[in-house]
Amino acid sequence: QQLEGMRTQIEDPYQHLTKLDAIKMLKEKDQHIHTQMESNAEFNINWWVSGESLLACKDPKMAEKEDKESGLVRGGTAVAAVSPVDLMAKVDISGELKADLMKELGDKKVKIRGEALQKVQAILASAKIIQPSLGELPEALKWTLWDSNKNLVVTTLGIISSLATAMGSDCSKFSKAFIPRVLRVLADSKPQVRQAAISCLNAWHAEITLVPFIEQEFISSALATKSPILKMELLTWLEDKLPTAGELPPKLSLIVPHLFSCLEDRSSDVRKKAQIVLSLVMAKVDYNTMLQHADKLKVQQTKITSPELILVLYV
């Protein structure tokens, strides 16, 4: 009996506490946590958004359930379901985006178009955090995004980046209006323009993750173009984003045939990047899907059949 009592005390060192003692200890611990959080508001927000909150003290199954509901992936990439921007008061700028300003964005004179873009920048800088009410702005920015003046294109890309950051996760409502157009800019011959487009994609990715890019077929449509510059830039971007993407929608398989096509591209740089991205996609797409698309691949100067090719790729 004495041995049994010692074993119980070792397994549960708090079993001797009375209910009142236990409640008192928990209150003191809870008060300490709240004091620490209140003393540093920035720490509080980052701690919550990153998932390192009191969920860690809960039952693992319960924490996992709440993580799924909130869009959090522990040990991986946090899905941008909760953004600090979403927790702040947002300004409605629709009243400042007047028809005259939209008209100026499409004016024939470069100077007037440039001044109109500066006005939009000033509106965003003043508001900082905005509501997803942009009026005719997405359509108006289309003209300056494809402007013959590359400086205006870079400025427009900066504005589109700022819109994503200012709206937070609400920017997903405008993903169809902006992302395909930004992807087209990756075919530009000017490196500084392409870099501005990549920075813009990064800003949107930070708010909505890679899921809408796949789900709404932005990536597969862009890879279907004939521009080797665009394919090279986009494949490089995917190489950076896929390893931390977490679970992706089934439509990821739609980019597989385009990746196989890139393996046969005339550009050696495109072929090399396609091999890297294909290996990352294979980790998220099943064997049968890969095999189905490999049947259409032209395997030149080799007698390897498509099933054998896929097995080699998976190994």
GROMACS .gro file of C-alpha atoms in nm:
model
  315
    1GLN     CA    1   0.000   0.000   0.000
    2GLN     CA    2   0.287   0.237   0.081
    3LEU     CA    3   0.451   0.163  -0.256
    4GLU     CA    4   0.118   0.219  -0.431
    5GLY     CA    5   0.076   0.552  -0.254
    6MET     CA    6   0.426   0.662  -0.355
    7ARG     CA    7   0.363   0.560  -0.718
    8THR     CA    8   0.037   0.760  -0.728
    9GLN     CA    9   0.208   1.067  -0.584
   10ILE     CA   10   0.488   1.044  -0.843
   11GLU     CA   11   0.241   1.009  -1.131
   12ASP     CA   12   0.020   1.293  -1.003
   13PRO     CA   13   0.222   1.532  -0.786
   14TYR     CA   14  -0.081   1.761  -0.753
   15GLN     CA   15  -0.326   1.501  -0.627
   16HIS     CA   16  -0.277   1.614  -0.265
   17LEU     CA   17  -0.403   1.966  -0.348
   18THR     CA   18  -0.749   2.060  -0.232
   19LYS     CA   19  -0.995   2.206  -0.480
   20LEU     CA   20  -0.947   2.554  -0.334
   21ASP     CA   21  -0.569   2.527  -0.363
   22ALA     CA   22  -0.599   2.417  -0.726
   23ILE     CA   23  -0.832   2.705  -0.813
   24LYS     CA   24  -0.600   2.955  -0.644
   25MET     CA   25  -0.297   2.825  -0.833
   26LEU     CA   26  -0.478   2.842  -1.169
   27LYS     CA   27  -0.594   3.199  -1.101
   28GLU     CA   28  -0.240   3.310  -1.019
   29LYS     CA   29  -0.109   3.150  -1.340
   30ASP     CA   30  -0.388   3.304  -1.547
   31GLN     CA   31  -0.325   3.648  -1.398
   32HIS     CA   32   0.047   3.620  -1.477
   33ILE     CA   33  -0.028   3.538  -1.842
   34HIS     CA   34  -0.272   3.827  -1.882
   35THR     CA   35  -0.029   4.071  -1.720
   36GLN     CA   36   0.245   3.967  -1.961
   37MET     CA   37   0.013   3.996  -2.263
   38GLU     CA   38  -0.124   4.337  -2.164
   39SER     CA   39   0.227   4.475  -2.112
   40ASN     CA   40   0.309   4.415  -2.477
   41ALA     CA   41   0.021   4.457  -2.722
   42GLU     CA   42   0.233   4.370  -3.025
   43PHE     CA   43   0.346   4.046  -2.859
   44ASN     CA   44  -0.017   3.972  -2.782
   45ILE     CA   45  -0.127   3.999  -3.148
   46ASN     CA   46   0.169   3.808  -3.289
   47TRP     CA   47   0.129   3.536  -3.026
   48TRP     CA   48  -0.237   3.489  -3.113
   49VAL     CA   49  -0.198   3.504  -3.492
   50SER     CA   50   0.094   3.259  -3.493
   51GLY     CA   51  -0.113   3.008  -3.300
   52GLU     CA   52   0.111   3.004  -2.993
   53SER     CA   53  -0.181   3.094  -2.767
   54LEU     CA   54  -0.352   2.915  -2.482
   55LEU     CA   55  -0.461   2.649  -2.730
   56ALA     CA   56  -0.126   2.488  -2.655
   57CYS     CA   57  -0.248   2.420  -2.302
   58LYS     CA   58  -0.565   2.249  -2.422
   59ASP     CA   59  -0.625   1.890  -2.512
   60PRO     CA   60  -0.432   1.818  -2.840
   61LYS     CA   61  -0.742   1.692  -3.020
   62MET     CA   62  -0.940   1.999  -2.918
   63ALA     CA   63  -0.655   2.227  -3.023
   64GLU     CA   64  -0.631   2.051  -3.360
   65LYS     CA   65  -1.006   2.090  -3.414
   66GLU     CA   66  -0.993   2.463  -3.337
   67ASP     CA   67  -0.688   2.503  -3.559
   68LYS     CA   68  -0.877   2.357  -3.855
   69GLU     CA   69  -1.173   2.585  -3.792
   70SER     CA   70  -0.949   2.892  -3.774
   71GLY     CA   71  -0.735   2.792  -4.074
   72LEU     CA   72  -0.416   2.745  -3.873
   73VAL     CA   73  -0.163   2.475  -3.965
   74ARG     CA   74   0.065   2.395  -3.669
   75GLY     CA   75   0.422   2.316  -3.756
   76GLY     CA   76   0.373   2.459  -4.104
   77THR     CA   77   0.247   2.775  -4.265
   78ALA     CA   78  -0.029   2.971  -4.100
   79VAL     CA   79  -0.315   3.021  -4.344
   80ALA     CA   80  -0.402   3.389  -4.356
   81ALA     CA   81  -0.746   3.336  -4.204
   82VAL     CA   82  -0.664   3.579  -3.921
   83SER     CA   83  -0.464   3.887  -4.008
   84PRO     CA   84  -0.379   4.176  -3.773
   85VAL     CA   85  -0.537   4.403  -4.036
   86ASP     CA   86  -0.867   4.218  -3.991
   87LEU     CA   87  -0.868   4.315  -3.622
   88MET     CA   88  -0.849   4.691  -3.683
   89ALA     CA   89  -1.107   4.954  -3.779
   90LYS     CA   90  -1.122   4.999  -4.157
   91VAL     CA   91  -1.178   5.316  -4.356
   92ASP     CA   92  -1.423   5.339  -4.645
   93ILE     CA   93  -1.235   5.512  -4.930
   94SER     CA   94  -1.504   5.462  -5.196
   95GLY     CA   95  -1.616   5.824  -5.156
   96GLU     CA   96  -1.268   5.948  -5.249
   97LEU     CA   97  -1.244   5.731  -5.562
   98LYS     CA   98  -1.451   5.968  -5.770
   99ALA     CA   99  -1.534   5.938  -6.138
  100ASP     CA  100  -1.300   6.223  -6.232
  101LEU     CA  101  -1.006   6.041  -6.073
  102MET     CA  102  -1.093   5.719  -6.257
  103LYS     CA  103  -1.108   5.914  -6.581
  104GLU     CA  104  -0.766   6.065  -6.518
  105LEU     CA  105  -0.615   5.717  -6.481
  106GLY     CA  106  -0.708   5.652  -6.844
  107ASP     CA  107  -0.610   5.993  -6.978
  108LYS     CA  108  -0.401   6.018  -7.295
  109LYS     CA  109  -0.136   6.231  -7.126
  110VAL     CA  110   0.132   6.051  -6.926
  111LYS     CA  111   0.159   6.338  -6.679
  112ILE     CA  112  -0.211   6.326  -6.591
  113ARG     CA  113  -0.204   5.948  -6.552
  114GLY     CA  114   0.099   5.976  -6.323
  115GLU     CA  115  -0.065   6.244  -6.110
  116ALA     CA  116  -0.379   6.032  -6.081
  117LEU     CA  117  -0.172   5.739  -5.952
  118GLN     CA  118  -0.012   5.969  -5.694
  119LYS     CA  119  -0.359   6.070  -5.575
  120VAL     CA  120  -0.452   5.704  -5.528
  121GLN     CA  121  -0.129   5.646  -5.335
  122ALA     CA  122  -0.210   5.942  -5.110
  123ILE     CA  123  -0.560   5.807  -5.039
  124LEU     CA  124  -0.421   5.466  -4.939
  125ALA     CA  125  -0.142   5.619  -4.730
  126SER     CA  126  -0.392   5.833  -4.541
  127ALA     CA  127  -0.642   5.553  -4.477
  128LYS     CA  128  -0.385   5.277  -4.406
  129ILE     CA  129  -0.650   5.009  -4.335
  130ILE     CA  130  -0.943   5.009  -4.577
  131GLN     CA  131  -1.274   4.838  -4.640
  132PRO     CA  132  -1.310   4.621  -4.952
  133SER     CA  133  -1.503   4.892  -5.137
  134LEU     CA  134  -1.298   5.008  -5.435
  135GLY     CA  135  -1.564   5.118  -5.680
  136GLU     CA  136  -1.425   5.139  -6.034
  137LEU     CA  137  -1.061   5.144  -5.924
  138PRO     CA  138  -0.975   4.781  -6.021
  139GLU     CA  139  -1.093   4.840  -6.376
  140ALA     CA  140  -0.927   5.181  -6.398
  141LEU     CA  141  -0.589   5.047  -6.285
  142LYS     CA  142  -0.597   4.804  -6.576
  143TRP     CA  143  -0.493   5.082  -6.812
  144THR     CA  144  -0.191   5.194  -6.612
  145LEU     CA  145  -0.088   4.834  -6.542
  146TRP     CA  146  -0.037   4.785  -6.917
  147ASP     CA  147   0.092   5.139  -6.972
  148SER     CA  148   0.363   5.204  -7.230
  149ASN     CA  149   0.544   5.406  -6.963
  150LYS     CA  150   0.717   5.144  -6.745
  151ASN     CA  151   0.746   5.382  -6.449
  152LEU     CA  152   0.368   5.403  -6.434
  153VAL     CA  153   0.346   5.023  -6.451
  154VAL     CA  154   0.578   4.988  -6.151
  155THR     CA  155   0.378   5.251  -5.962
  156THR     CA  156   0.055   5.068  -6.039
  157LEU     CA  157   0.200   4.740  -5.914
  158GLY     CA  158   0.297   4.917  -5.592
  159ILE     CA  159  -0.062   5.042  -5.551
  160ILE     CA  160  -0.203   4.693  -5.608
  161SER     CA  161   0.038   4.561  -5.345
  162SER     CA  162  -0.074   4.830  -5.101
  163LEU     CA  163  -0.439   4.744  -5.166
  164ALA     CA  164  -0.379   4.383  -5.059
  165THR     CA  165  -0.199   4.490  -4.742
  166ALA     CA  166  -0.458   4.755  -4.660
  167MET     CA  167  -0.757   4.522  -4.704
  168GLY     CA  168  -0.607   4.216  -4.537
  169SER     CA  169  -0.783   3.890  -4.613
  170ASP     CA  170  -1.074   4.087  -4.765
  171CYS     CA  171  -0.856   4.144  -5.071
  172SER     CA  172  -0.958   3.794  -5.183
  173LYS     CA  173  -1.275   3.954  -5.320
  174PHE     CA  174  -1.062   4.125  -5.584
  175SER     CA  175  -0.822   3.841  -5.665
  176LYS     CA  176  -0.983   3.780  -6.005
  177ALA     CA  177  -0.959   4.148  -6.091
  178PHE     CA  178  -0.591   4.186  -6.009
  179ILE     CA  179  -0.390   3.862  -5.995
  180PRO     CA  180  -0.429   3.744  -6.359
  181ARG     CA  181  -0.330   4.091  -6.480
  182VAL     CA  182  -0.027   4.100  -6.251
  183LEU     CA  183   0.080   3.756  -6.374
  184ARG     CA  184   0.074   3.885  -6.730
  185VAL     CA  185   0.326   4.152  -6.634
  186LEU     CA  186   0.579   3.875  -6.562
  187ALA     CA  187   0.629   3.854  -6.939
  188ASP     CA  188   0.765   4.210  -6.952
  189SER     CA  189   1.115   4.253  -7.093
  190LYS     CA  190   1.222   4.494  -6.817
  191PRO     CA  191   1.367   4.319  -6.507
  192GLN     CA  192   1.258   4.600  -6.274
  193VAL     CA  193   0.899   4.565  -6.393
  194ARG     CA  194   0.903   4.188  -6.340
  195GLN     CA  195   1.052   4.234  -5.993
  196ALA     CA  196   0.773   4.477  -5.905
  197ALA     CA  197   0.520   4.217  -6.023
  198ILE     CA  198   0.682   3.949  -5.805
  199SER     CA  199   0.669   4.182  -5.504
  200CYS     CA  200   0.301   4.241  -5.579
  201LEU     CA  201   0.233   3.867  -5.592
  202ASN     CA  202   0.414   3.826  -5.261
  203ALA     CA  203   0.192   4.090  -5.102
  204TRP     CA  204  -0.123   3.912  -5.216
  205HIS     CA  205   0.014   3.572  -5.120
  206ALA     CA  206   0.082   3.703  -4.769
  207GLU     CA  207  -0.288   3.784  -4.729
  208ILE     CA  208  -0.467   3.502  -4.913
  209THR     CA  209  -0.204   3.223  -4.935
  210LEU     CA  210  -0.150   3.008  -5.244
  211VAL     CA  211  -0.494   2.843  -5.232
  212PRO     CA  212  -0.686   3.099  -5.446
  213PHE     CA  213  -0.401   3.102  -5.699
  214ILE     CA  214  -0.464   2.729  -5.750
  215GLU     CA  215  -0.839   2.714  -5.690
  216GLN     CA  216  -0.920   2.991  -5.939
  217GLU     CA  217  -0.671   2.851  -6.194
  218PHE     CA  218  -0.453   3.162  -6.208
  219ILE     CA  219  -0.132   2.956  -6.211
  220SER     CA  220  -0.242   2.700  -6.471
  221SER     CA  221  -0.368   2.974  -6.704
  222ALA     CA  222  -0.044   3.171  -6.674
  223LEU     CA  223   0.174   2.864  -6.740
  224ALA     CA  224  -0.026   2.800  -7.058
  225THR     CA  225   0.120   3.113  -7.218
  226LYS     CA  226   0.405   3.095  -7.468
  227SER     CA  227   0.631   3.350  -7.298
  228PRO     CA  228   0.946   3.179  -7.165
  229ILE     CA  229   1.016   3.485  -6.948
  230LEU     CA  230   0.678   3.461  -6.777
  231LYS     CA  231   0.712   3.085  -6.725
  232MET     CA  232   1.061   3.125  -6.582
  233GLU     CA  233   0.953   3.396  -6.337
  234LEU     CA  234   0.638   3.211  -6.230
  235LEU     CA  235   0.817   2.877  -6.184
  236THR     CA  236   1.081   3.049  -5.971
  237TRP     CA  237   0.804   3.204  -5.760
  238LEU     CA  238   0.634   2.864  -5.719
  239GLU     CA  239   0.964   2.708  -5.619
  240ASP     CA  240   0.972   2.951  -5.329
  241LYS     CA  241   0.606   2.919  -5.224
  242LEU     CA  242   0.520   2.550  -5.266
  243PRO     CA  243   0.740   2.405  -4.989
  244THR     CA  244   0.547   2.597  -4.721
  245ALA     CA  245   0.205   2.591  -4.889
  246GLY     CA  246   0.050   2.322  -4.671
  247GLU     CA  247  -0.256   2.142  -4.809
  248LEU     CA  248  -0.367   2.267  -5.152
  249PRO     CA  249  -0.696   2.214  -5.342
  250PRO     CA  250  -0.739   1.926  -5.594
  251LYS     CA  251  -0.712   2.175  -5.881
  252LEU     CA  252  -0.337   2.169  -5.824
  253SER     CA  253  -0.339   1.879  -6.069
  254LEU     CA  254  -0.437   2.125  -6.346
  255ILE     CA  255  -0.085   2.266  -6.353
  256VAL     CA  256   0.074   1.922  -6.403
  257PRO     CA  257   0.029   1.910  -6.785
  258HIS     CA  258   0.176   2.260  -6.811
  259LEU     CA  259   0.476   2.152  -6.604
  260PHE     CA  260   0.528   1.854  -6.835
  261SER     CA  261   0.505   2.093  -7.128
  262CYS     CA  262   0.770   2.314  -6.965
  263LEU     CA  263   0.998   2.009  -6.947
  264GLU     CA  264   1.004   2.024  -7.328
  265ASP     CA  265   1.044   2.401  -7.351
  266ARG     CA  266   1.312   2.543  -7.578
  267SER     CA  267   1.455   2.742  -7.288
  268SER     CA  268   1.694   2.537  -7.075
  269ASP     CA  269   1.621   2.764  -6.777
  270VAL     CA  270   1.249   2.691  -6.803
  271ARG     CA  271   1.319   2.316  -6.825
  272LYS     CA  272   1.538   2.323  -6.514
  273LYS     CA  273   1.285   2.517  -6.310
  274ALA     CA  274   1.004   2.291  -6.430
  275GLN     CA  275   1.190   1.987  -6.296
  276ILE     CA  276   1.221   2.147  -5.953
  277VAL     CA  277   0.858   2.260  -5.936
  278LEU     CA  278   0.736   1.925  -6.067
  279SER     CA  279   0.908   1.745  -5.780
  280LEU     CA  280   0.736   1.980  -5.533
  281VAL     CA  281   0.396   1.926  -5.693
  282MET     CA  282   0.443   1.548  -5.693
  283ALA     CA  283   0.457   1.559  -5.313
  284LYS     CA  284   0.098   1.688  -5.316
  285VAL     CA  285  -0.053   1.506  -5.617
  286ASP     CA  286  -0.122   1.132  -5.631
  287TYR     CA  287   0.056   0.887  -5.861
  288ASN     CA  288  -0.243   0.812  -6.086
  289THR     CA  289  -0.294   1.180  -6.166
  290MET     CA  290   0.071   1.218  -6.256
  291LEU     CA  291   0.056   0.904  -6.472
  292GLN     CA  292  -0.254   1.027  -6.655
  293HIS     CA  293  -0.079   1.343  -6.767
  294ALA     CA  294   0.253   1.169  -6.833
  295ASP     CA  295   0.086   0.956  -7.102
  296LYS     CA  296   0.066   1.269  -7.314
  297LEU     CA  297   0.431   1.361  -7.262
  298LYS     CA  298   0.665   1.320  -7.558
  299VAL     CA  299   0.961   1.134  -7.416
  300GLN     CA  300   1.224   1.194  -7.682
  301GLN     CA  301   1.532   0.984  -7.747
  302THR     CA  302   1.442   0.724  -7.485
  303LYS     CA  303   1.248   0.399  -7.462
  304ILE     CA  304   1.116   0.466  -7.112
  305THR     CA  305   0.737   0.433  -7.092
  306SER     CA  306   0.530   0.689  -6.903
  307PRO     CA  307   0.466   0.462  -6.596
  308GLU     CA  308   0.837   0.396  -6.568
  309LEU     CA  309   0.907   0.767  -6.609
  310ILE     CA  310   0.674   0.857  -6.323
  311LEU     CA  311   0.827   0.590  -6.100
  312VAL     CA  312   1.170   0.734  -6.172
  313LEU     CA  313   1.044   1.084  -6.090
  314TYR     CA  314   0.890   0.969  -5.762
  315VAL     CA  315   1.208   0.786  -5.662
   0.00000   0.00000   0.00000
